[in-house]
């Protein structure tokens, strides 16, 4: 165990004494939780942003300027969803949910691996790959049939004259989803746990400070020290799929 600034960094074998039963727990996940399933993160070596410029594929301006490029980028990621499986970190988080009465899972991830790992209530603050959004009405539809996954545009079922659909993704410059509900949970939590996020993207990266301001104990599980590491009370460095199952077991001890 080593002390870095104001937080404690745990290295295996670690000792954890928190009992989370009866407490309000919020978990916020990022791309790192899906890394061991084979889904690329954004900012690691060979991450998505090493091969693509954010401005070219993840902004409303990019969709305006070159929708075909943006569409192909997200279609490739939508197709990949059919090839990957949840890993033991997703399952451990689902176990935490199933054992606690007051639990909220917020994810920045647009995949459905938390749901397939057993989580029943997942707040996708950056949208979802499985759904598409009508450009005219903004209604979303679950569209994962084979026909929906090729590189041709998809058209909605909600309008009389079907309109083109866009990825149901929160792009840079757009408002994240369900923020009111998220802040309500964070502002009343006893434990705030972040798994697999580099802390670069706000407002997600700032939620640890909101949790701290209401006296919550803040915990990070991440492969390496993130940019906002010093905001956490307790840090566990390593692969989430390897260390989270044991942590969850400890947190749920009676
Ligand atoms: N276990 C735990 N953490 C891991 C693992 C793993 N197996 N593999 C990688 N990580 C960590 C990395 O060390 C990194 O700190 O996960 C973090 C992933 O960071 P990012 O790629 O920046 O992903 P994220 O924080 O989720 O990005 C936030 O940025 O581009 C946007 O909208 C996109 O939702 C995304 C947002």
PDB file of C-alpha atoms and ligand atoms in Angstrom:
ATOM      1  CA  UNK A   1       0.000   0.000   0.000  1.00  0.00           C
ATOM      2  CA  UNK A   2       1.483   3.412  -0.877  1.00  0.00           C
ATOM      3  CA  UNK A   3       0.325   6.943  -0.163  1.00  0.00           C
ATOM      4  CA  UNK A   4       0.198   9.337  -3.122  1.00  0.00           C
ATOM      5  CA  UNK A   5      -0.864  12.883  -2.305  1.00  0.00           C
ATOM      6  CA  UNK A   6      -4.150  12.554  -0.412  1.00  0.00           C
ATOM      7  CA  UNK A   7      -5.216   9.129  -1.584  1.00  0.00           C
ATOM      8  CA  UNK A   8      -4.195   5.580  -0.774  1.00  0.00           C
ATOM      9  CA  UNK A   9      -3.116   3.335  -3.620  1.00  0.00           C
ATOM     10  CA  UNK A  10      -3.700  -0.356  -2.966  1.00  0.00           C
ATOM     11  CA  UNK A  11      -1.603  -2.997  -4.619  1.00  0.00           C
ATOM     12  CA  UNK A  12      -2.546  -6.676  -4.299  1.00  0.00           C
ATOM     13  CA  UNK A  13      -2.816  -8.263  -1.816  1.00  0.00           C
ATOM     14  CA  UNK A  14      -4.988  -5.428  -0.570  1.00  0.00           C
ATOM     15  CA  UNK A  15      -7.128  -5.134   2.507  1.00  0.00           C
ATOM     16  CA  UNK A  16     -10.536  -3.516   2.226  1.00  0.00           C
ATOM     17  CA  UNK A  17     -12.718  -2.799   5.180  1.00  0.00           C
ATOM     18  CA  UNK A  18     -15.745  -1.081   3.683  1.00  0.00           C
ATOM     19  CA  UNK A  19     -19.112  -2.706   4.108  1.00  0.00           C
ATOM     20  CA  UNK A  20     -21.496  -1.415   1.473  1.00  0.00           C
ATOM     21  CA  UNK A  21     -24.690  -3.150   2.575  1.00  0.00           C
ATOM     22  CA  UNK A  22     -27.280  -0.610   3.631  1.00  0.00           C
ATOM     23  CA  UNK A  23     -25.390   2.229   1.936  1.00  0.00           C
ATOM     24  CA  UNK A  24     -26.024   4.288  -1.193  1.00  0.00           C
ATOM     25  CA  UNK A  25     -23.549   3.214  -3.845  1.00  0.00           C
ATOM     26  CA  UNK A  26     -22.925   4.779  -7.253  1.00  0.00           C
ATOM     27  CA  UNK A  27     -20.660   3.125  -9.829  1.00  0.00           C
ATOM     28  CA  UNK A  28     -19.443   5.090 -12.853  1.00  0.00           C
ATOM     29  CA  UNK A  29     -17.753   3.086 -15.592  1.00  0.00           C
ATOM     30  CA  UNK A  30     -15.681   3.994 -18.632  1.00  0.00           C
ATOM     31  CA  UNK A  31     -14.126   2.234 -21.569  1.00  0.00           C
ATOM     32  CA  UNK A  32     -11.650   0.332 -19.353  1.00  0.00           C
ATOM     33  CA  UNK A  33     -14.422  -1.906 -18.005  1.00  0.00           C
ATOM     34  CA  UNK A  34     -15.039  -3.268 -21.515  1.00  0.00           C
ATOM     35  CA  UNK A  35     -11.356  -3.481 -22.515  1.00  0.00           C
ATOM     36  CA  UNK A  36     -10.993  -7.107 -21.439  1.00  0.00           C
ATOM     37  CA  UNK A  37     -13.998  -7.954 -23.626  1.00  0.00           C
ATOM     38  CA  UNK A  38     -12.014  -6.764 -26.633  1.00  0.00           C
ATOM     39  CA  UNK A  39     -13.671  -3.351 -27.039  1.00  0.00           C
ATOM     40  CA  UNK A  40     -11.083  -0.654 -27.731  1.00  0.00           C
ATOM     41  CA  UNK A  41     -10.715   2.151 -25.226  1.00  0.00           C
ATOM     42  CA  UNK A  42     -10.330   5.734 -26.492  1.00  0.00           C
ATOM     43  CA  UNK A  43      -7.095   7.115 -25.097  1.00  0.00           C
ATOM     44  CA  UNK A  44      -4.864   4.080 -24.527  1.00  0.00           C
ATOM     45  CA  UNK A  45      -2.188   3.050 -27.043  1.00  0.00           C
ATOM     46  CA  UNK A  46      -4.036   1.907 -30.168  1.00  0.00           C
ATOM     47  CA  UNK A  47      -7.238   3.382 -28.690  1.00  0.00           C
ATOM     48  CA  UNK A  48      -9.970   4.749 -30.960  1.00  0.00           C
ATOM     49  CA  UNK A  49      -8.664   8.311 -30.783  1.00  0.00           C
ATOM     50  CA  UNK A  50      -5.216   7.247 -31.906  1.00  0.00           C
ATOM     51  CA  UNK A  51      -6.662   6.091 -35.227  1.00  0.00           C
ATOM     52  CA  UNK A  52      -9.409   8.709 -35.675  1.00  0.00           C
ATOM     53  CA  UNK A  53      -9.603  12.413 -35.004  1.00  0.00           C
ATOM     54  CA  UNK A  54     -12.462  13.211 -32.591  1.00  0.00           C
ATOM     55  CA  UNK A  55     -13.416  16.144 -34.827  1.00  0.00           C
ATOM     56  CA  UNK A  56     -13.863  13.797 -37.809  1.00  0.00           C
ATOM     57  CA  UNK A  57     -16.161  11.208 -36.260  1.00  0.00           C
ATOM     58  CA  UNK A  58     -17.565  12.308 -32.914  1.00  0.00           C
ATOM     59  CA  UNK A  59     -19.046  15.783 -33.305  1.00  0.00           C
ATOM     60  CA  UNK A  60     -22.314  17.138 -34.786  1.00  0.00           C
ATOM     61  CA  UNK A  61     -20.132  19.103 -37.229  1.00  0.00           C
ATOM     62  CA  UNK A  62     -18.547  15.865 -38.485  1.00  0.00           C
ATOM     63  CA  UNK A  63     -22.029  14.387 -39.083  1.00  0.00           C
ATOM     64  CA  UNK A  64     -22.936  17.491 -41.088  1.00  0.00           C
ATOM     65  CA  UNK A  65     -19.711  17.551 -43.073  1.00  0.00           C
ATOM     66  CA  UNK A  66     -19.167  13.857 -43.820  1.00  0.00           C
ATOM     67  CA  UNK A  67     -22.048  11.695 -42.574  1.00  0.00           C
ATOM     68  CA  UNK A  68     -20.849   8.658 -44.524  1.00  0.00           C
ATOM     69  CA  UNK A  69     -17.542   8.603 -42.646  1.00  0.00           C
ATOM     70  CA  UNK A  70     -19.273   9.020 -39.275  1.00  0.00           C
ATOM     71  CA  UNK A  71     -21.901   6.407 -40.148  1.00  0.00           C
ATOM     72  CA  UNK A  72     -19.270   3.841 -41.172  1.00  0.00           C
ATOM     73  CA  UNK A  73     -17.304   4.478 -37.973  1.00  0.00           C
ATOM     74  CA  UNK A  74     -20.331   3.750 -35.783  1.00  0.00           C
ATOM     75  CA  UNK A  75     -21.631   0.883 -37.935  1.00  0.00           C
ATOM     76  CA  UNK A  76     -18.298  -0.896 -37.435  1.00  0.00           C
ATOM     77  CA  UNK A  77     -18.648  -0.433 -33.700  1.00  0.00           C
ATOM     78  CA  UNK A  78     -22.299  -1.573 -33.773  1.00  0.00           C
ATOM     79  CA  UNK A  79     -21.325  -4.735 -35.667  1.00  0.00           C
ATOM     80  CA  UNK A  80     -18.602  -5.415 -33.111  1.00  0.00           C
ATOM     81  CA  UNK A  81     -21.245  -5.610 -30.371  1.00  0.00           C
ATOM     82  CA  UNK A  82     -22.337  -8.965 -31.789  1.00  0.00           C
ATOM     83  CA  UNK A  83     -18.804 -10.317 -31.440  1.00  0.00           C
ATOM     84  CA  UNK A  84     -17.942  -9.421 -27.860  1.00  0.00           C
ATOM     85  CA  UNK A  85     -19.022 -10.788 -24.490  1.00  0.00           C
ATOM     86  CA  UNK A  86     -19.199  -9.263 -21.004  1.00  0.00           C
ATOM     87  CA  UNK A  87     -16.192  -9.931 -18.777  1.00  0.00           C
ATOM     88  CA  UNK A  88     -15.854 -10.610 -15.062  1.00  0.00           C
ATOM     89  CA  UNK A  89     -15.818  -6.860 -14.241  1.00  0.00           C
ATOM     90  CA  UNK A  90     -19.301  -6.438 -15.768  1.00  0.00           C
ATOM     91  CA  UNK A  91     -20.483  -9.497 -13.851  1.00  0.00           C
ATOM     92  CA  UNK A  92     -18.993  -8.225 -10.571  1.00  0.00           C
ATOM     93  CA  UNK A  93     -20.817  -4.893 -10.948  1.00  0.00           C
ATOM     94  CA  UNK A  94     -24.076  -6.756 -11.618  1.00  0.00           C
ATOM     95  CA  UNK A  95     -23.465  -8.778  -8.454  1.00  0.00           C
ATOM     96  CA  UNK A  96     -23.047  -5.544  -6.462  1.00  0.00           C
ATOM     97  CA  UNK A  97     -26.358  -4.280  -7.860  1.00  0.00           C
ATOM     98  CA  UNK A  98     -28.160  -7.518  -7.014  1.00  0.00           C
ATOM     99  CA  UNK A  99     -27.016  -7.408  -3.382  1.00  0.00           C
ATOM    100  CA  UNK A 100     -27.621  -3.732  -2.617  1.00  0.00           C
ATOM    101  CA  UNK A 101     -30.908  -1.866  -2.157  1.00  0.00           C
ATOM    102  CA  UNK A 102     -29.586   1.550  -3.151  1.00  0.00           C
ATOM    103  CA  UNK A 103     -27.369   1.176  -6.162  1.00  0.00           C
ATOM    104  CA  UNK A 104     -26.937   3.242  -9.330  1.00  0.00           C
ATOM    105  CA  UNK A 105     -24.834   2.285 -12.336  1.00  0.00           C
ATOM    106  CA  UNK A 106     -23.849   5.097 -14.677  1.00  0.00           C
ATOM    107  CA  UNK A 107     -21.756   4.287 -17.715  1.00  0.00           C
ATOM    108  CA  UNK A 108     -19.988   6.398 -20.296  1.00  0.00           C
ATOM    109  CA  UNK A 109     -19.911   3.303 -22.485  1.00  0.00           C
ATOM    110  CA  UNK A 110     -22.200   2.930 -25.446  1.00  0.00           C
ATOM    111  CA  UNK A 111     -21.991  -0.878 -25.576  1.00  0.00           C
ATOM    112  CA  UNK A 112     -24.540  -3.164 -23.912  1.00  0.00           C
ATOM    113  CA  UNK A 113     -22.060  -5.300 -21.983  1.00  0.00           C
ATOM    114  CA  UNK A 114     -23.321  -4.206 -18.562  1.00  0.00           C
ATOM    115  CA  UNK A 115     -26.833  -5.340 -19.466  1.00  0.00           C
ATOM    116  CA  UNK A 116     -25.547  -8.620 -20.868  1.00  0.00           C
ATOM    117  CA  UNK A 117     -23.363  -9.041 -17.771  1.00  0.00           C
ATOM    118  CA  UNK A 118     -26.513  -9.003 -15.642  1.00  0.00           C
ATOM    119  CA  UNK A 119     -27.057  -5.353 -14.688  1.00  0.00           C
ATOM    120  CA  UNK A 120     -30.720  -4.450 -14.846  1.00  0.00           C
ATOM    121  CA  UNK A 121     -30.615  -0.671 -14.548  1.00  0.00           C
ATOM    122  CA  UNK A 122     -27.905   1.100 -16.527  1.00  0.00           C
ATOM    123  CA  UNK A 123     -27.791   4.830 -17.191  1.00  0.00           C
ATOM    124  CA  UNK A 124     -25.977   5.370 -20.493  1.00  0.00           C
ATOM    125  CA  UNK A 125     -24.925   9.008 -20.222  1.00  0.00           C
ATOM    126  CA  UNK A 126     -23.181   8.995 -23.629  1.00  0.00           C
ATOM    127  CA  UNK A 127     -25.909   7.114 -25.507  1.00  0.00           C
ATOM    128  CA  UNK A 128     -26.085   3.589 -26.895  1.00  0.00           C
ATOM    129  CA  UNK A 129     -24.887   1.752 -29.969  1.00  0.00           C
ATOM    130  CA  UNK A 130     -27.944  -0.526 -30.139  1.00  0.00           C
ATOM    131  CA  UNK A 131     -30.383   2.281 -30.803  1.00  0.00           C
ATOM    132  CA  UNK A 132     -30.581   4.802 -33.650  1.00  0.00           C
ATOM    133  CA  UNK A 133     -32.249   8.209 -33.516  1.00  0.00           C
ATOM    134  CA  UNK A 134     -34.531   9.765 -36.147  1.00  0.00           C
ATOM    135  CA  UNK A 135     -32.938  13.015 -37.283  1.00  0.00           C
ATOM    136  CA  UNK A 136     -36.360  14.694 -37.532  1.00  0.00           C
ATOM    137  CA  UNK A 137     -38.303  13.552 -34.444  1.00  0.00           C
ATOM    138  CA  UNK A 138     -35.373  12.369 -32.276  1.00  0.00           C
ATOM    139  CA  UNK A 139     -37.320   9.185 -31.503  1.00  0.00           C
ATOM    140  CA  UNK A 140     -35.051   6.217 -30.928  1.00  0.00           C
ATOM    141  CA  UNK A 141     -35.475   2.660 -32.194  1.00  0.00           C
ATOM    142  CA  UNK A 142     -33.623  -0.516 -31.275  1.00  0.00           C
ATOM    143  CA  UNK A 143     -32.031  -1.414 -34.617  1.00  0.00           C
ATOM    144  CA  UNK A 144     -29.648  -4.355 -34.546  1.00  0.00           C
ATOM    145  CA  UNK A 145     -31.037  -6.607 -37.324  1.00  0.00           C
ATOM    146  CA  UNK A 146     -28.571  -7.696 -40.031  1.00  0.00           C
ATOM    147  CA  UNK A 147     -30.058  -5.113 -42.420  1.00  0.00           C
ATOM    148  CA  UNK A 148     -29.397  -2.356 -39.884  1.00  0.00           C
ATOM    149  CA  UNK A 149     -25.716  -3.158 -39.600  1.00  0.00           C
ATOM    150  CA  UNK A 150     -24.406  -2.629 -43.118  1.00  0.00           C
ATOM    151  CA  UNK A 151     -22.892   0.637 -44.320  1.00  0.00           C
ATOM    152  CA  UNK A 152     -26.143   1.928 -45.902  1.00  0.00           C
ATOM    153  CA  UNK A 153     -27.951   4.600 -43.905  1.00  0.00           C
ATOM    154  CA  UNK A 154     -30.907   3.443 -41.785  1.00  0.00           C
ATOM    155  CA  UNK A 155     -34.328   5.128 -42.060  1.00  0.00           C
ATOM    156  CA  UNK A 156     -36.867   5.586 -39.273  1.00  0.00           C
ATOM    157  CA  UNK A 157     -40.253   3.960 -38.730  1.00  0.00           C
ATOM    158  CA  UNK A 158     -41.716   6.968 -36.922  1.00  0.00           C
ATOM    159  CA  UNK A 159     -42.254   9.399 -39.828  1.00  0.00           C
ATOM    160  CA  UNK A 160     -44.672   9.051 -42.751  1.00  0.00           C
ATOM    161  CA  UNK A 161     -41.762   9.794 -45.069  1.00  0.00           C
ATOM    162  CA  UNK A 162     -38.983   7.847 -43.407  1.00  0.00           C
ATOM    163  CA  UNK A 163     -36.105  10.066 -42.315  1.00  0.00           C
ATOM    164  CA  UNK A 164     -32.449   9.185 -42.052  1.00  0.00           C
ATOM    165  CA  UNK A 165     -31.332   8.077 -38.589  1.00  0.00           C
ATOM    166  CA  UNK A 166     -28.180   9.109 -36.769  1.00  0.00           C
ATOM    167  CA  UNK A 167     -26.180   7.164 -34.193  1.00  0.00           C
ATOM    168  CA  UNK A 168     -27.823   7.495 -30.757  1.00  0.00           C
ATOM    169  CA  UNK A 169     -24.547   8.737 -29.349  1.00  0.00           C
ATOM    170  CA  UNK A 170     -23.739  11.871 -27.361  1.00  0.00           C
ATOM    171  CA  UNK A 171     -21.085  13.575 -29.437  1.00  0.00           C
ATOM    172  CA  UNK A 172     -18.575  16.156 -28.213  1.00  0.00           C
ATOM    173  CA  UNK A 173     -20.439  19.447 -27.826  1.00  0.00           C
ATOM    174  CA  UNK A 174     -23.765  17.714 -27.030  1.00  0.00           C
ATOM    175  CA  UNK A 175     -25.490  17.363 -23.668  1.00  0.00           C
ATOM    176  CA  UNK A 176     -24.978  14.012 -21.883  1.00  0.00           C
ATOM    177  CA  UNK A 177     -28.175  12.105 -21.122  1.00  0.00           C
ATOM    178  CA  UNK A 178     -30.101  11.753 -17.842  1.00  0.00           C
ATOM    179  CA  UNK A 179     -27.905  14.220 -15.954  1.00  0.00           C
ATOM    180  CA  UNK A 180     -30.596  15.165 -13.457  1.00  0.00           C
ATOM    181  CA  UNK A 181     -31.058  11.573 -12.331  1.00  0.00           C
ATOM    182  CA  UNK A 182     -27.292  11.012 -12.267  1.00  0.00           C
ATOM    183  CA  UNK A 183     -26.565  14.052 -10.071  1.00  0.00           C
ATOM    184  CA  UNK A 184     -29.417  13.130  -7.752  1.00  0.00           C
ATOM    185  CA  UNK A 185     -27.759   9.751  -7.139  1.00  0.00           C
ATOM    186  CA  UNK A 186     -24.231  11.126  -6.832  1.00  0.00           C
ATOM    187  CA  UNK A 187     -25.348  13.857  -4.435  1.00  0.00           C
ATOM    188  CA  UNK A 188     -26.819  11.303  -2.052  1.00  0.00           C
ATOM    189  CA  UNK A 189     -24.246   8.530  -2.246  1.00  0.00           C
ATOM    190  CA  UNK A 190     -22.045   7.085   0.513  1.00  0.00           C
ATOM    191  CA  UNK A 191     -19.654   5.363  -1.895  1.00  0.00           C
ATOM    192  CA  UNK A 192     -18.684   6.568  -5.370  1.00  0.00           C
ATOM    193  CA  UNK A 193     -16.748   4.013  -7.395  1.00  0.00           C
ATOM    194  CA  UNK A 194     -15.177   4.673 -10.794  1.00  0.00           C
ATOM    195  CA  UNK A 195     -14.054   1.763 -12.946  1.00  0.00           C
ATOM    196  CA  UNK A 196     -11.938   2.100 -16.106  1.00  0.00           C
ATOM    197  CA  UNK A 197     -12.005   5.784 -16.977  1.00  0.00           C
ATOM    198  CA  UNK A 198      -9.135   8.139 -17.788  1.00  0.00           C
ATOM    199  CA  UNK A 199     -10.869  11.178 -16.264  1.00  0.00           C
ATOM    200  CA  UNK A 200     -10.489  13.323 -19.372  1.00  0.00           C
ATOM    201  CA  UNK A 201     -14.128  13.885 -20.269  1.00  0.00           C
ATOM    202  CA  UNK A 202     -16.489  16.121 -18.310  1.00  0.00           C
ATOM    203  CA  UNK A 203     -19.004  16.124 -16.727  1.00  0.00           C
ATOM    204  CA  UNK A 204     -18.260  12.460 -15.890  1.00  0.00           C
ATOM    205  CA  UNK A 205     -14.728  13.229 -14.711  1.00  0.00           C
ATOM    206  CA  UNK A 206     -16.006  15.842 -12.245  1.00  0.00           C
ATOM    207  CA  UNK A 207     -18.543  13.617 -10.515  1.00  0.00           C
ATOM    208  CA  UNK A 208     -15.949  12.347  -8.052  1.00  0.00           C
ATOM    209  CA  UNK A 209     -15.736  15.895  -6.687  1.00  0.00           C
ATOM    210  CA  UNK A 210     -19.494  16.131  -6.344  1.00  0.00           C
ATOM    211  CA  UNK A 211     -19.453  12.845  -4.417  1.00  0.00           C
ATOM    212  CA  UNK A 212     -16.621  14.085  -2.200  1.00  0.00           C
ATOM    213  CA  UNK A 213     -18.468  17.316  -1.500  1.00  0.00           C
ATOM    214  CA  UNK A 214     -21.305  15.330   0.099  1.00  0.00           C
ATOM    215  CA  UNK A 215     -18.882  13.252   2.161  1.00  0.00           C
ATOM    216  CA  UNK A 216     -18.851  10.075   0.079  1.00  0.00           C
ATOM    217  CA  UNK A 217     -15.862   7.743   0.115  1.00  0.00           C
ATOM    218  CA  UNK A 218     -14.446   7.705  -3.422  1.00  0.00           C
ATOM    219  CA  UNK A 219     -12.807   4.637  -4.937  1.00  0.00           C
ATOM    220  CA  UNK A 220     -11.100   4.123  -8.294  1.00  0.00           C
ATOM    221  CA  UNK A 221     -10.359   0.841 -10.069  1.00  0.00           C
ATOM    222  CA  UNK A 222      -8.220   1.521 -13.138  1.00  0.00           C
ATOM    223  CA  UNK A 223      -5.389  -0.001 -15.093  1.00  0.00           C
ATOM    224  CA  UNK A 224      -3.158   3.025 -14.619  1.00  0.00           C
ATOM    225  CA  UNK A 225      -3.264   6.266 -12.674  1.00  0.00           C
ATOM    226  CA  UNK A 226      -5.711   8.565 -14.464  1.00  0.00           C
ATOM    227  CA  UNK A 227      -5.400  12.312 -14.836  1.00  0.00           C
ATOM    228  CA  UNK A 228      -7.846  12.908 -11.948  1.00  0.00           C
ATOM    229  CA  UNK A 229      -6.326  10.197  -9.707  1.00  0.00           C
ATOM    230  CA  UNK A 230      -5.641  12.567  -6.820  1.00  0.00           C
ATOM    231  CA  UNK A 231      -9.393  13.225  -6.483  1.00  0.00           C
ATOM    232  CA  UNK A 232      -9.959   9.705  -5.113  1.00  0.00           C
ATOM    233  CA  UNK A 233      -9.663   8.535  -1.504  1.00  0.00           C
ATOM    234  CA  UNK A 234      -8.681   5.022  -2.538  1.00  0.00           C
ATOM    235  CA  UNK A 235      -7.187   3.640  -5.740  1.00  0.00           C
ATOM    236  CA  UNK A 236      -6.814   0.066  -6.959  1.00  0.00           C
ATOM    237  CA  UNK A 237      -4.536  -0.215  -9.948  1.00  0.00           C
ATOM    238  CA  UNK A 238      -4.879  -3.211 -12.260  1.00  0.00           C
ATOM    239  CA  UNK A 239      -7.233  -4.830 -14.747  1.00  0.00           C
ATOM    240  CA  UNK A 240     -10.832  -4.459 -13.620  1.00  0.00           C
ATOM    241  CA  UNK A 241     -11.699  -8.014 -14.667  1.00  0.00           C
ATOM    242  CA  UNK A 242      -8.971  -9.332 -12.408  1.00  0.00           C
ATOM    243  CA  UNK A 243      -9.369  -7.176  -9.303  1.00  0.00           C
ATOM    244  CA  UNK A 244     -13.010  -6.092  -9.193  1.00  0.00           C
ATOM    245  CA  UNK A 245     -14.575  -9.513  -8.427  1.00  0.00           C
ATOM    246  CA  UNK A 246     -12.512  -9.830  -5.229  1.00  0.00           C
ATOM    247  CA  UNK A 247     -13.205  -6.215  -4.239  1.00  0.00           C
ATOM    248  CA  UNK A 248     -16.939  -6.720  -4.685  1.00  0.00           C
ATOM    249  CA  UNK A 249     -16.781  -9.868  -2.574  1.00  0.00           C
ATOM    250  CA  UNK A 250     -15.092  -7.867   0.200  1.00  0.00           C
ATOM    251  CA  UNK A 251     -17.505  -4.952  -0.079  1.00  0.00           C
ATOM    252  CA  UNK A 252     -20.433  -7.359   0.322  1.00  0.00           C
ATOM    253  CA  UNK A 253     -19.078  -9.208   3.347  1.00  0.00           C
ATOM    254  CA  UNK A 254     -21.615  -9.353   6.113  1.00  0.00           C
TER     255      UNK A 254
HETATM  256  N1  LIG B   1      -9.243  -2.436 -16.426  1.00  0.00           N
HETATM  257  C1  LIG B   1      -9.337  -1.202 -15.863  1.00  0.00           C
HETATM  258  N2  LIG B   1      -9.003  -0.069 -16.504  1.00  0.00           N
HETATM  259  C2  LIG B   1      -8.544  -0.189 -17.760  1.00  0.00           C
HETATM  260  C3  LIG B   1      -8.407  -1.439 -18.416  1.00  0.00           C
HETATM  261  C4  LIG B   1      -8.778  -2.599 -17.686  1.00  0.00           C
HETATM  262  N3  LIG B   1      -8.693  -3.817 -18.201  1.00  0.00           N
HETATM  263  N4  LIG B   1      -7.941  -1.213 -19.664  1.00  0.00           N
HETATM  264  C5  LIG B   1      -7.772   0.112 -19.776  1.00  0.00           C
HETATM  265  N5  LIG B   1      -8.142   0.741 -18.640  1.00  0.00           N
HETATM  266  C6  LIG B   1      -8.162   2.166 -18.321  1.00  0.00           C
HETATM  267  C7  LIG B   1      -7.086   2.963 -19.015  1.00  0.00           C
HETATM  268  O1  LIG B   1      -5.883   2.954 -18.250  1.00  0.00           O
HETATM  269  C8  LIG B   1      -7.714   4.346 -19.109  1.00  0.00           C
HETATM  270  O2  LIG B   1      -7.368   5.134 -17.976  1.00  0.00           O
HETATM  271  O3  LIG B   1      -9.386   2.684 -18.776  1.00  0.00           O
HETATM  272  C9  LIG B   1      -9.232   4.063 -19.079  1.00  0.00           C
HETATM  273  C10 LIG B   1      -9.929   4.324 -20.395  1.00  0.00           C
HETATM  274  O4  LIG B   1      -9.892   5.690 -20.679  1.00  0.00           O
HETATM  275  P1  LIG B   1     -10.520   6.308 -22.004  1.00  0.00           P
HETATM  276  O5  LIG B   1     -10.083   5.514 -23.174  1.00  0.00           O
HETATM  277  O6  LIG B   1     -10.231   7.763 -22.012  1.00  0.00           O
HETATM  278  O7  LIG B   1     -12.076   6.020 -21.822  1.00  0.00           O
HETATM  279  P2  LIG B   1     -13.172   6.839 -20.999  1.00  0.00           P
HETATM  280  O8  LIG B   1     -12.581   7.456 -19.774  1.00  0.00           O
HETATM  281  O9  LIG B   1     -14.340   5.961 -20.831  1.00  0.00           O
HETATM  282  O10 LIG B   1     -13.535   7.982 -22.025  1.00  0.00           O
HETATM  283  C11 LIG B   1     -14.590   8.862 -21.705  1.00  0.00           C
HETATM  284  O11 LIG B   1     -14.401   9.814 -23.854  1.00  0.00           O
HETATM  285  O12 LIG B   1     -14.232   9.889 -26.156  1.00  0.00           O
HETATM  286  C12 LIG B   1     -15.075   9.840 -25.100  1.00  0.00           C
HETATM  287  O13 LIG B   1     -17.323   9.384 -25.288  1.00  0.00           O
HETATM  288  C13 LIG B   1     -16.094   8.742 -25.116  1.00  0.00           C
HETATM  289  O14 LIG B   1     -17.251   7.814 -23.204  1.00  0.00           O
HETATM  290  C14 LIG B   1     -15.986   8.142 -23.723  1.00  0.00           C
HETATM  291  C15 LIG B   1     -15.323   9.259 -22.936  1.00  0.00           C
END
